[in-house]
């Protein structure tokens, strides 16, 4: 058994109350020297789609063996499954509600279990409203301690996991250099809208994005390689730090101005 | 001397300024490998009652030997005492202003000292406005290092500690199954009002809570065991993750709608 | 090579998105057991002057060998230099834009390098928008691991560093006990305005501060030694926990009432 120490937490619990602290305490009861890293606790309440993106965009930067706990869990206490997933580079622990489907788009699960073994929970009568503290955090600490995944419960088929549907970009025309339909998959706190259009689609430096939103008629957004390429207040499209094309306004809030949200369709024209 | 490494911090300092960082630096100067866990720094300024609840609700989930530092301290620089308390499972460090009285309701102090020994402070001329950095954080680090409590100052009587008065629930009628008077002891960021009525009072599955507030006439809130038992926007009472009866609105904010606050009287009818 | 473990982070990234988490992951990939301490991630976007103050006010409280990473970096992707600075008590890592000039006012650099050696970056093709994750965090982890500063790139002259100009206080009269011109260097979240007038200037207990702002005509603020010395709602000047004279309102917000900001001139009369 190899021991790891990095455990990340991602929730919609906020930081005012004791919920996050209690999860960390539950970890410290099991792991002697965890490195607990907060991805975010400010996910909008119950916004699984936002959590899916935040997790997938942080995931590649963590060491092998890291255990990622994600708890945006509107179905807690219902029949939704509690799961743990082993990947080549680490583990995912949380509810089976699509929150992991961003990471799983590009990383193949080696093994998936349903957390049916109460031996590794904090208590065998967990709170009906707080599996983060009573199930997910303790299970994560045991995984970091080197416990094999299969000890946590019964194996389930990876293709039985719930997927959060954000449609893959589609090539709709290959006249000229091509044209792709994609969608916004996240809006960050600066109002930048991250699409699911990858920089790998860009075969040319001359490209633009078309946005048709509730707030505006069709807007043509020029692709650039730094913010300063457009005047303050102007739209721009740029490759963000995770490799996705983002729609932004230089020193402004594109999400608000354009009325964008997760799922809004965008069109990339090469 | 046994060495522990978990130190929790609870303050009303917010996270914009350098105050929390300076406390952690002061710990790192003394303890070689602390596990510093933030309970919250977003306690409303000077709200000792809110801090009392957050600390008591996180406390049970931490390992033996944990040192809890709580600094909501409107009296800093005045004659209020600085104290440290040894309990069976850990230590409490902070001002003597009632902030620990939630934990002490159910955990008996083994020993209490006033922090009169400047040898374990960061400096013997501490800032008049920032005992968190100059006294409480260093003292906590020394305790985690295994320093005996009595080294920190002169022993004081546990019953001399200031108590924050939230009246214990009272049985007001034992006709039928009984009827209890209690009070709201905390409102979380979702607007759920946590009462001081314990799930242990519930001898029946058929119960309700009566609320009379400034905002509404008497409201009857049915006790349920999951949020989905009522329609969106409806009131419900439920046992929360710390074992207290909470008053909530399914996908709404009960605190605002009902005008609840710490101390608001509620009545449990069985 | 001595190994240290404390690394602090100071950014304007906020805590909603995955940016801070990714920086911490990048550290954990390099350092086996870092103690990562957040100074703040809530610096107002691109406010180098605020970050300068927060860093200088936390700096003195950290152990020898601490590596401080500060990333408020509007010039990321442009020609601004990425630097690391060795001081007697630790290291500073971030952009060369004046963010370190507060610490450097009172601490002399032993050595400064430009981060030109991609061997110690996360990747030799770093994101144009996120040097925090791809350059600064990895470099900090290597420094904490004991890597000598000079390995990180080419030496540069300390006096070539960009300085953020907050004028030093000036003695404008030595009639009587003297009179000093200074400036506000930070406003904290309570609306207290921290000046650059040091307590060391106070040769007397009878002093006051004059403020002339856009919002008010000249206001005379009496120097006191505790908040309670004035009535609620009244102005006061007091020595704050970092040794600077602060202008405050007892239970109020002096920044808003007086229209203060970084750079506002204030006059200390002794």
PDB file of N, CA, C and O in Angstrom, chain B residues 96-161:
ATOM      1  N   UNK B  96     -11.997  34.986  27.246  1.00  0.00           N
ATOM      2  CA  UNK B  96     -13.052  34.517  28.155  1.00  0.00           C
ATOM      3  C   UNK B  96     -14.274  35.412  27.987  1.00  0.00           C
ATOM      4  O   UNK B  96     -14.482  36.360  28.744  1.00  0.00           O
ATOM      5  N   UNK B  97     -15.063  35.109  26.969  1.00  0.00           N
ATOM      6  CA  UNK B  97     -16.243  35.941  26.707  1.00  0.00           C
ATOM      7  C   UNK B  97     -17.478  35.122  26.341  1.00  0.00           C
ATOM      8  O   UNK B  97     -18.444  35.650  25.797  1.00  0.00           O
ATOM      9  N   UNK B  98     -17.427  33.826  26.611  1.00  0.00           N
ATOM     10  CA  UNK B  98     -18.583  32.979  26.322  1.00  0.00           C
ATOM     11  C   UNK B  98     -18.456  32.191  25.032  1.00  0.00           C
ATOM     12  O   UNK B  98     -19.272  31.327  24.735  1.00  0.00           O
ATOM     13  N   UNK B  99     -17.421  32.457  24.257  1.00  0.00           N
ATOM     14  CA  UNK B  99     -17.264  31.802  22.961  1.00  0.00           C
ATOM     15  C   UNK B  99     -17.122  30.286  23.093  1.00  0.00           C
ATOM     16  O   UNK B  99     -17.492  29.536  22.196  1.00  0.00           O
ATOM     17  N   UNK B 100     -16.626  29.833  24.235  1.00  0.00           N
ATOM     18  CA  UNK B 100     -16.445  28.391  24.448  1.00  0.00           C
ATOM     19  C   UNK B 100     -17.625  27.738  25.148  1.00  0.00           C
ATOM     20  O   UNK B 100     -17.632  26.537  25.383  1.00  0.00           O
ATOM     21  N   UNK B 101     -18.651  28.511  25.478  1.00  0.00           N
ATOM     22  CA  UNK B 101     -19.691  27.960  26.348  1.00  0.00           C
ATOM     23  C   UNK B 101     -20.562  26.930  25.639  1.00  0.00           C
ATOM     24  O   UNK B 101     -21.213  26.126  26.311  1.00  0.00           O
ATOM     25  N   UNK B 102     -20.554  26.902  24.324  1.00  0.00           N
ATOM     26  CA  UNK B 102     -21.268  25.837  23.626  1.00  0.00           C
ATOM     27  C   UNK B 102     -20.576  24.499  23.811  1.00  0.00           C
ATOM     28  O   UNK B 102     -21.191  23.510  24.214  1.00  0.00           O
ATOM     29  N   UNK B 103     -19.285  24.462  23.555  1.00  0.00           N
ATOM     30  CA  UNK B 103     -18.513  23.223  23.766  1.00  0.00           C
ATOM     31  C   UNK B 103     -18.619  22.785  25.228  1.00  0.00           C
ATOM     32  O   UNK B 103     -18.805  21.603  25.524  1.00  0.00           O
ATOM     33  N   UNK B 104     -18.532  23.735  26.143  1.00  0.00           N
ATOM     34  CA  UNK B 104     -18.493  23.395  27.564  1.00  0.00           C
ATOM     35  C   UNK B 104     -19.842  22.902  28.098  1.00  0.00           C
ATOM     36  O   UNK B 104     -19.904  22.351  29.196  1.00  0.00           O
ATOM     37  N   UNK B 105     -20.914  23.134  27.322  1.00  0.00           N
ATOM     38  CA  UNK B 105     -22.207  22.581  27.737  1.00  0.00           C
ATOM     39  C   UNK B 105     -22.159  21.062  27.860  1.00  0.00           C
ATOM     40  O   UNK B 105     -22.820  20.479  28.697  1.00  0.00           O
ATOM     41  N   UNK B 106     -21.383  20.437  26.984  1.00  0.00           N
ATOM     42  CA  UNK B 106     -21.368  18.968  26.951  1.00  0.00           C
ATOM     43  C   UNK B 106     -19.997  18.361  27.214  1.00  0.00           C
ATOM     44  O   UNK B 106     -19.861  17.144  27.204  1.00  0.00           O
ATOM     45  N   UNK B 107     -18.984  19.204  27.424  1.00  0.00           N
ATOM     46  CA  UNK B 107     -17.645  18.685  27.705  1.00  0.00           C
ATOM     47  C   UNK B 107     -17.090  19.391  28.936  1.00  0.00           C
ATOM     48  O   UNK B 107     -17.012  20.615  28.965  1.00  0.00           O
ATOM     49  N   UNK B 108     -16.697  18.606  29.928  1.00  0.00           N
ATOM     50  CA  UNK B 108     -16.258  19.167  31.196  1.00  0.00           C
ATOM     51  C   UNK B 108     -14.790  19.546  31.139  1.00  0.00           C
ATOM     52  O   UNK B 108     -13.961  18.731  30.737  1.00  0.00           O
ATOM     53  N   UNK B 109     -14.457  20.771  31.537  1.00  0.00           N
ATOM     54  CA  UNK B 109     -13.043  21.171  31.551  1.00  0.00           C
ATOM     55  C   UNK B 109     -12.261  20.378  32.593  1.00  0.00           C
ATOM     56  O   UNK B 109     -12.725  20.201  33.717  1.00  0.00           O
ATOM     57  N   UNK B 110     -11.084  19.904  32.209  1.00  0.00           N
ATOM     58  CA  UNK B 110     -10.197  19.255  33.170  1.00  0.00           C
ATOM     59  C   UNK B 110      -9.375  20.303  33.913  1.00  0.00           C
ATOM     60  O   UNK B 110      -9.058  20.135  35.083  1.00  0.00           O
ATOM     61  N   UNK B 111      -9.051  21.380  33.192  1.00  0.00           N
ATOM     62  CA  UNK B 111      -8.199  22.412  33.777  1.00  0.00           C
ATOM     63  C   UNK B 111      -8.386  23.695  32.966  1.00  0.00           C
ATOM     64  O   UNK B 111      -8.574  23.637  31.748  1.00  0.00           O
ATOM     65  N   UNK B 112      -8.350  24.831  33.641  1.00  0.00           N
ATOM     66  CA  UNK B 112      -8.456  26.117  32.957  1.00  0.00           C
ATOM     67  C   UNK B 112      -7.349  27.030  33.483  1.00  0.00           C
ATOM     68  O   UNK B 112      -7.102  27.070  34.691  1.00  0.00           O
ATOM     69  N   UNK B 113      -6.674  27.732  32.582  1.00  0.00           N
ATOM     70  CA  UNK B 113      -5.682  28.716  33.024  1.00  0.00           C
ATOM     71  C   UNK B 113      -5.942  30.055  32.358  1.00  0.00           C
ATOM     72  O   UNK B 113      -6.494  30.120  31.253  1.00  0.00           O
ATOM     73  N   UNK B 114      -5.547  31.108  33.051  1.00  0.00           N
ATOM     74  CA  UNK B 114      -5.473  32.422  32.429  1.00  0.00           C
ATOM     75  C   UNK B 114      -4.071  32.562  31.819  1.00  0.00           C
ATOM     76  O   UNK B 114      -3.077  32.135  32.407  1.00  0.00           O
ATOM     77  N   UNK B 115      -4.006  33.108  30.619  1.00  0.00           N
ATOM     78  CA  UNK B 115      -2.726  33.173  29.902  1.00  0.00           C
ATOM     79  C   UNK B 115      -1.899  34.335  30.423  1.00  0.00           C
ATOM     80  O   UNK B 115      -1.824  35.397  29.822  1.00  0.00           O
ATOM     81  N   UNK B 116      -1.273  34.105  31.571  1.00  0.00           N
ATOM     82  CA  UNK B 116      -0.527  35.186  32.225  1.00  0.00           C
ATOM     83  C   UNK B 116       0.979  35.061  32.031  1.00  0.00           C
ATOM     84  O   UNK B 116       1.722  35.934  32.467  1.00  0.00           O
ATOM     85  N   UNK B 117       1.433  34.025  31.381  1.00  0.00           N
ATOM     86  CA  UNK B 117       2.875  33.806  31.230  1.00  0.00           C
ATOM     87  C   UNK B 117       3.366  34.240  29.847  1.00  0.00           C
ATOM     88  O   UNK B 117       3.260  33.491  28.879  1.00  0.00           O
ATOM     89  N   UNK B 118       3.959  35.437  29.748  1.00  0.00           N
ATOM     90  CA  UNK B 118       4.346  35.976  28.433  1.00  0.00           C
ATOM     91  C   UNK B 118       5.455  35.179  27.752  1.00  0.00           C
ATOM     92  O   UNK B 118       5.732  35.396  26.573  1.00  0.00           O
ATOM     93  N   UNK B 119       6.069  34.248  28.486  1.00  0.00           N
ATOM     94  CA  UNK B 119       7.125  33.425  27.892  1.00  0.00           C
ATOM     95  C   UNK B 119       6.631  32.677  26.659  1.00  0.00           C
ATOM     96  O   UNK B 119       7.405  32.374  25.758  1.00  0.00           O
ATOM     97  N   UNK B 120       5.339  32.373  26.623  1.00  0.00           N
ATOM     98  CA  UNK B 120       4.798  31.598  25.499  1.00  0.00           C
ATOM     99  C   UNK B 120       4.015  32.460  24.515  1.00  0.00           C
ATOM    100  O   UNK B 120       3.284  31.953  23.688  1.00  0.00           O
ATOM    101  N   UNK B 121       4.113  33.772  24.662  1.00  0.00           N
ATOM    102  CA  UNK B 121       3.528  34.677  23.673  1.00  0.00           C
ATOM    103  C   UNK B 121       4.547  34.946  22.571  1.00  0.00           C
ATOM    104  O   UNK B 121       5.725  34.588  22.703  1.00  0.00           O
ATOM    105  N   UNK B 122       4.110  35.593  21.516  1.00  0.00           N
ATOM    106  CA  UNK B 122       5.052  35.944  20.460  1.00  0.00           C
ATOM    107  C   UNK B 122       6.004  37.039  20.923  1.00  0.00           C
ATOM    108  O   UNK B 122       7.158  37.115  20.504  1.00  0.00           O
ATOM    109  N   UNK B 123       5.513  37.878  21.807  1.00  0.00           N
ATOM    110  CA  UNK B 123       6.295  39.001  22.311  1.00  0.00           C
ATOM    111  C   UNK B 123       5.723  39.363  23.672  1.00  0.00           C
ATOM    112  O   UNK B 123       4.534  39.172  23.911  1.00  0.00           O
ATOM    113  N   UNK B 124       6.551  39.888  24.539  1.00  0.00           N
ATOM    114  CA  UNK B 124       5.982  40.255  25.843  1.00  0.00           C
ATOM    115  C   UNK B 124       5.361  41.649  25.816  1.00  0.00           C
ATOM    116  O   UNK B 124       4.874  42.130  26.836  1.00  0.00           O
ATOM    117  N   UNK B 125       5.371  42.290  24.652  1.00  0.00           N
ATOM    118  CA  UNK B 125       4.596  43.523  24.490  1.00  0.00           C
ATOM    119  C   UNK B 125       3.594  43.329  23.344  1.00  0.00           C
ATOM    120  O   UNK B 125       3.753  43.898  22.266  1.00  0.00           O
ATOM    121  N   UNK B 126       2.578  42.508  23.589  1.00  0.00           N
ATOM    122  CA  UNK B 126       1.644  42.189  22.502  1.00  0.00           C
ATOM    123  C   UNK B 126       0.847  43.410  22.059  1.00  0.00           C
ATOM    124  O   UNK B 126       0.612  44.321  22.841  1.00  0.00           O
ATOM    125  N   UNK B 127       0.446  43.392  20.778  1.00  0.00           N
ATOM    126  CA  UNK B 127      -0.445  44.428  20.266  1.00  0.00           C
ATOM    127  C   UNK B 127      -1.706  44.478  21.125  1.00  0.00           C
ATOM    128  O   UNK B 127      -2.263  43.444  21.500  1.00  0.00           O
ATOM    129  N   UNK B 128      -2.181  45.684  21.383  1.00  0.00           N
ATOM    130  CA  UNK B 128      -3.415  45.835  22.163  1.00  0.00           C
ATOM    131  C   UNK B 128      -4.648  45.416  21.370  1.00  0.00           C
ATOM    132  O   UNK B 128      -5.723  45.253  21.930  1.00  0.00           O
ATOM    133  N   UNK B 129      -4.505  45.297  20.048  1.00  0.00           N
ATOM    134  CA  UNK B 129      -5.679  44.987  19.225  1.00  0.00           C
ATOM    135  C   UNK B 129      -5.599  43.622  18.547  1.00  0.00           C
ATOM    136  O   UNK B 129      -6.526  43.233  17.862  1.00  0.00           O
ATOM    137  N   UNK B 130      -4.519  42.883  18.752  1.00  0.00           N
ATOM    138  CA  UNK B 130      -4.369  41.651  17.989  1.00  0.00           C
ATOM    139  C   UNK B 130      -3.745  40.539  18.833  1.00  0.00           C
ATOM    140  O   UNK B 130      -2.647  40.064  18.560  1.00  0.00           O
ATOM    141  N   UNK B 131      -4.483  40.129  19.851  1.00  0.00           N
ATOM    142  CA  UNK B 131      -4.028  39.022  20.689  1.00  0.00           C
ATOM    143  C   UNK B 131      -4.048  37.706  19.918  1.00  0.00           C
ATOM    144  O   UNK B 131      -3.345  36.768  20.276  1.00  0.00           O
ATOM    145  N   UNK B 132      -4.849  37.617  18.866  1.00  0.00           N
ATOM    146  CA  UNK B 132      -4.860  36.408  18.040  1.00  0.00           C
ATOM    147  C   UNK B 132      -3.471  36.038  17.563  1.00  0.00           C
ATOM    148  O   UNK B 132      -3.042  34.891  17.674  1.00  0.00           O
ATOM    149  N   UNK B 133      -2.777  37.035  17.045  1.00  0.00           N
ATOM    150  CA  UNK B 133      -1.427  36.800  16.519  1.00  0.00           C
ATOM    151  C   UNK B 133      -0.383  36.700  17.624  1.00  0.00           C
ATOM    152  O   UNK B 133       0.512  35.869  17.561  1.00  0.00           O
ATOM    153  N   UNK B 134      -0.523  37.537  18.642  1.00  0.00           N
ATOM    154  CA  UNK B 134       0.584  37.699  19.594  1.00  0.00           C
ATOM    155  C   UNK B 134       0.465  36.807  20.820  1.00  0.00           C
ATOM    156  O   UNK B 134       1.463  36.549  21.501  1.00  0.00           O
ATOM    157  N   UNK B 135      -0.752  36.342  21.134  1.00  0.00           N
ATOM    158  CA  UNK B 135      -0.927  35.492  22.317  1.00  0.00           C
ATOM    159  C   UNK B 135      -1.569  34.147  21.955  1.00  0.00           C
ATOM    160  O   UNK B 135      -1.008  33.088  22.196  1.00  0.00           O
ATOM    161  N   UNK B 136      -2.761  34.177  21.327  1.00  0.00           N
ATOM    162  CA  UNK B 136      -3.516  32.934  21.178  1.00  0.00           C
ATOM    163  C   UNK B 136      -2.854  31.949  20.215  1.00  0.00           C
ATOM    164  O   UNK B 136      -2.762  30.758  20.500  1.00  0.00           O
ATOM    165  N   UNK B 137      -2.404  32.424  19.048  1.00  0.00           N
ATOM    166  CA  UNK B 137      -1.785  31.511  18.080  1.00  0.00           C
ATOM    167  C   UNK B 137      -0.498  30.894  18.638  1.00  0.00           C
ATOM    168  O   UNK B 137      -0.319  29.670  18.568  1.00  0.00           O
ATOM    169  N   UNK B 138       0.410  31.699  19.219  1.00  0.00           N
ATOM    170  CA  UNK B 138       1.619  31.079  19.781  1.00  0.00           C
ATOM    171  C   UNK B 138       1.311  30.075  20.893  1.00  0.00           C
ATOM    172  O   UNK B 138       1.889  28.992  20.940  1.00  0.00           O
ATOM    173  N   UNK B 139       0.391  30.431  21.779  1.00  0.00           N
ATOM    174  CA  UNK B 139       0.033  29.525  22.867  1.00  0.00           C
ATOM    175  C   UNK B 139      -0.519  28.205  22.311  1.00  0.00           C
ATOM    176  O   UNK B 139      -0.177  27.112  22.780  1.00  0.00           O
ATOM    177  N   UNK B 140      -1.346  28.303  21.266  1.00  0.00           N
ATOM    178  CA  UNK B 140      -1.894  27.092  20.650  1.00  0.00           C
ATOM    179  C   UNK B 140      -0.788  26.218  20.080  1.00  0.00           C
ATOM    180  O   UNK B 140      -0.812  24.981  20.224  1.00  0.00           O
ATOM    181  N   UNK B 141       0.191  26.848  19.431  1.00  0.00           N
ATOM    182  CA  UNK B 141       1.299  26.081  18.852  1.00  0.00           C
ATOM    183  C   UNK B 141       2.102  25.376  19.951  1.00  0.00           C
ATOM    184  O   UNK B 141       2.504  24.223  19.798  1.00  0.00           O
ATOM    185  N   UNK B 142       2.309  26.056  21.070  1.00  0.00           N
ATOM    186  CA  UNK B 142       3.024  25.419  22.182  1.00  0.00           C
ATOM    187  C   UNK B 142       2.223  24.232  22.743  1.00  0.00           C
ATOM    188  O   UNK B 142       2.790  23.193  23.046  1.00  0.00           O
ATOM    189  N   UNK B 143       0.913  24.396  22.869  1.00  0.00           N
ATOM    190  CA  UNK B 143       0.091  23.272  23.352  1.00  0.00           C
ATOM    191  C   UNK B 143       0.185  22.086  22.388  1.00  0.00           C
ATOM    192  O   UNK B 143       0.313  20.941  22.807  1.00  0.00           O
ATOM    193  N   UNK B 144       0.107  22.377  21.080  1.00  0.00           N
ATOM    194  CA  UNK B 144       0.218  21.285  20.108  1.00  0.00           C
ATOM    195  C   UNK B 144       1.596  20.631  20.196  1.00  0.00           C
ATOM    196  O   UNK B 144       1.740  19.417  19.995  1.00  0.00           O
ATOM    197  N   UNK B 145       2.597  21.410  20.542  1.00  0.00           N
ATOM    198  CA  UNK B 145       3.952  20.864  20.739  1.00  0.00           C
ATOM    199  C   UNK B 145       4.058  19.992  21.983  1.00  0.00           C
ATOM    200  O   UNK B 145       5.085  19.362  22.196  1.00  0.00           O
ATOM    201  N   UNK B 146       3.031  20.020  22.833  1.00  0.00           N
ATOM    202  CA  UNK B 146       3.051  19.168  24.017  1.00  0.00           C
ATOM    203  C   UNK B 146       3.299  19.900  25.315  1.00  0.00           C
ATOM    204  O   UNK B 146       3.388  19.273  26.378  1.00  0.00           O
ATOM    205  N   UNK B 147       3.387  21.216  25.262  1.00  0.00           N
ATOM    206  CA  UNK B 147       3.569  21.975  26.505  1.00  0.00           C
ATOM    207  C   UNK B 147       2.375  21.736  27.439  1.00  0.00           C
ATOM    208  O   UNK B 147       1.229  21.800  27.006  1.00  0.00           O
ATOM    209  N   UNK B 148       2.643  21.455  28.732  1.00  0.00           N
ATOM    210  CA  UNK B 148       1.508  21.288  29.654  1.00  0.00           C
ATOM    211  C   UNK B 148       0.753  22.606  29.843  1.00  0.00           C
ATOM    212  O   UNK B 148       1.361  23.669  29.908  1.00  0.00           O
ATOM    213  N   UNK B 149      -0.567  22.492  29.953  1.00  0.00           N
ATOM    214  CA  UNK B 149      -1.416  23.671  30.086  1.00  0.00           C
ATOM    215  C   UNK B 149      -0.983  24.567  31.233  1.00  0.00           C
ATOM    216  O   UNK B 149      -0.981  25.803  31.114  1.00  0.00           O
ATOM    217  N   UNK B 150      -0.611  23.959  32.349  1.00  0.00           N
ATOM    218  CA  UNK B 150      -0.321  24.757  33.550  1.00  0.00           C
ATOM    219  C   UNK B 150       0.870  25.700  33.371  1.00  0.00           C
ATOM    220  O   UNK B 150       1.014  26.660  34.111  1.00  0.00           O
ATOM    221  N   UNK B 151       1.714  25.422  32.361  1.00  0.00           N
ATOM    222  CA  UNK B 151       2.854  26.316  32.114  1.00  0.00           C
ATOM    223  C   UNK B 151       2.415  27.676  31.594  1.00  0.00           C
ATOM    224  O   UNK B 151       3.164  28.651  31.654  1.00  0.00           O
ATOM    225  N   UNK B 152       1.176  27.746  31.088  1.00  0.00           N
ATOM    226  CA  UNK B 152       0.746  28.955  30.375  1.00  0.00           C
ATOM    227  C   UNK B 152       0.291  30.085  31.293  1.00  0.00           C
ATOM    228  O   UNK B 152       0.129  31.217  30.853  1.00  0.00           O
ATOM    229  N   UNK B 153       0.021  29.746  32.558  1.00  0.00           N
ATOM    230  CA  UNK B 153      -0.417  30.817  33.450  1.00  0.00           C
ATOM    231  C   UNK B 153      -1.072  30.246  34.693  1.00  0.00           C
ATOM    232  O   UNK B 153      -0.968  29.056  34.985  1.00  0.00           O
ATOM    233  N   UNK B 154      -1.795  31.100  35.386  1.00  0.00           N
ATOM    234  CA  UNK B 154      -2.327  30.681  36.676  1.00  0.00           C
ATOM    235  C   UNK B 154      -3.675  29.985  36.490  1.00  0.00           C
ATOM    236  O   UNK B 154      -4.494  30.372  35.652  1.00  0.00           O
ATOM    237  N   UNK B 155      -3.876  28.948  37.266  1.00  0.00           N
ATOM    238  CA  UNK B 155      -5.127  28.190  37.205  1.00  0.00           C
ATOM    239  C   UNK B 155      -6.296  29.073  37.634  1.00  0.00           C
ATOM    240  O   UNK B 155      -6.172  29.890  38.550  1.00  0.00           O
ATOM    241  N   UNK B 156      -7.407  28.934  36.961  1.00  0.00           N
ATOM    242  CA  UNK B 156      -8.617  29.635  37.386  1.00  0.00           C
ATOM    243  C   UNK B 156      -9.758  28.625  37.473  1.00  0.00           C
ATOM    244  O   UNK B 156      -9.692  27.535  36.897  1.00  0.00           O
ATOM    245  N   UNK B 157     -10.786  28.988  38.199  1.00  0.00           N
ATOM    246  CA  UNK B 157     -11.890  28.051  38.429  1.00  0.00           C
ATOM    247  C   UNK B 157     -12.771  27.958  37.186  1.00  0.00           C
ATOM    248  O   UNK B 157     -13.171  28.993  36.638  1.00  0.00           O
ATOM    249  N   UNK B 158     -13.056  26.737  36.738  1.00  0.00           N
ATOM    250  CA  UNK B 158     -13.926  26.583  35.569  1.00  0.00           C
ATOM    251  C   UNK B 158     -15.260  27.314  35.720  1.00  0.00           C
ATOM    252  O   UNK B 158     -15.775  27.864  34.744  1.00  0.00           O
ATOM    253  N   UNK B 159     -15.786  27.360  36.949  1.00  0.00           N
ATOM    254  CA  UNK B 159     -17.097  28.013  37.070  1.00  0.00           C
ATOM    255  C   UNK B 159     -16.996  29.535  37.100  1.00  0.00           C
ATOM    256  O   UNK B 159     -18.001  30.223  37.202  1.00  0.00           O
ATOM    257  N   UNK B 160     -15.789  30.054  36.977  1.00  0.00           N
ATOM    258  CA  UNK B 160     -15.638  31.514  36.864  1.00  0.00           C
ATOM    259  C   UNK B 160     -15.709  31.978  35.409  1.00  0.00           C
ATOM    260  O   UNK B 160     -15.725  33.177  35.134  1.00  0.00           O
ATOM    261  N   UNK B 161     -15.753  31.030  34.464  1.00  0.00           N
ATOM    262  CA  UNK B 161     -15.779  31.408  33.052  1.00  0.00           C
ATOM    263  C   UNK B 161     -17.091  32.081  32.674  1.00  0.00           C
ATOM    264  O   UNK B 161     -18.155  31.716  33.190  1.00  0.00           O
TER     265      UNK B 161
END
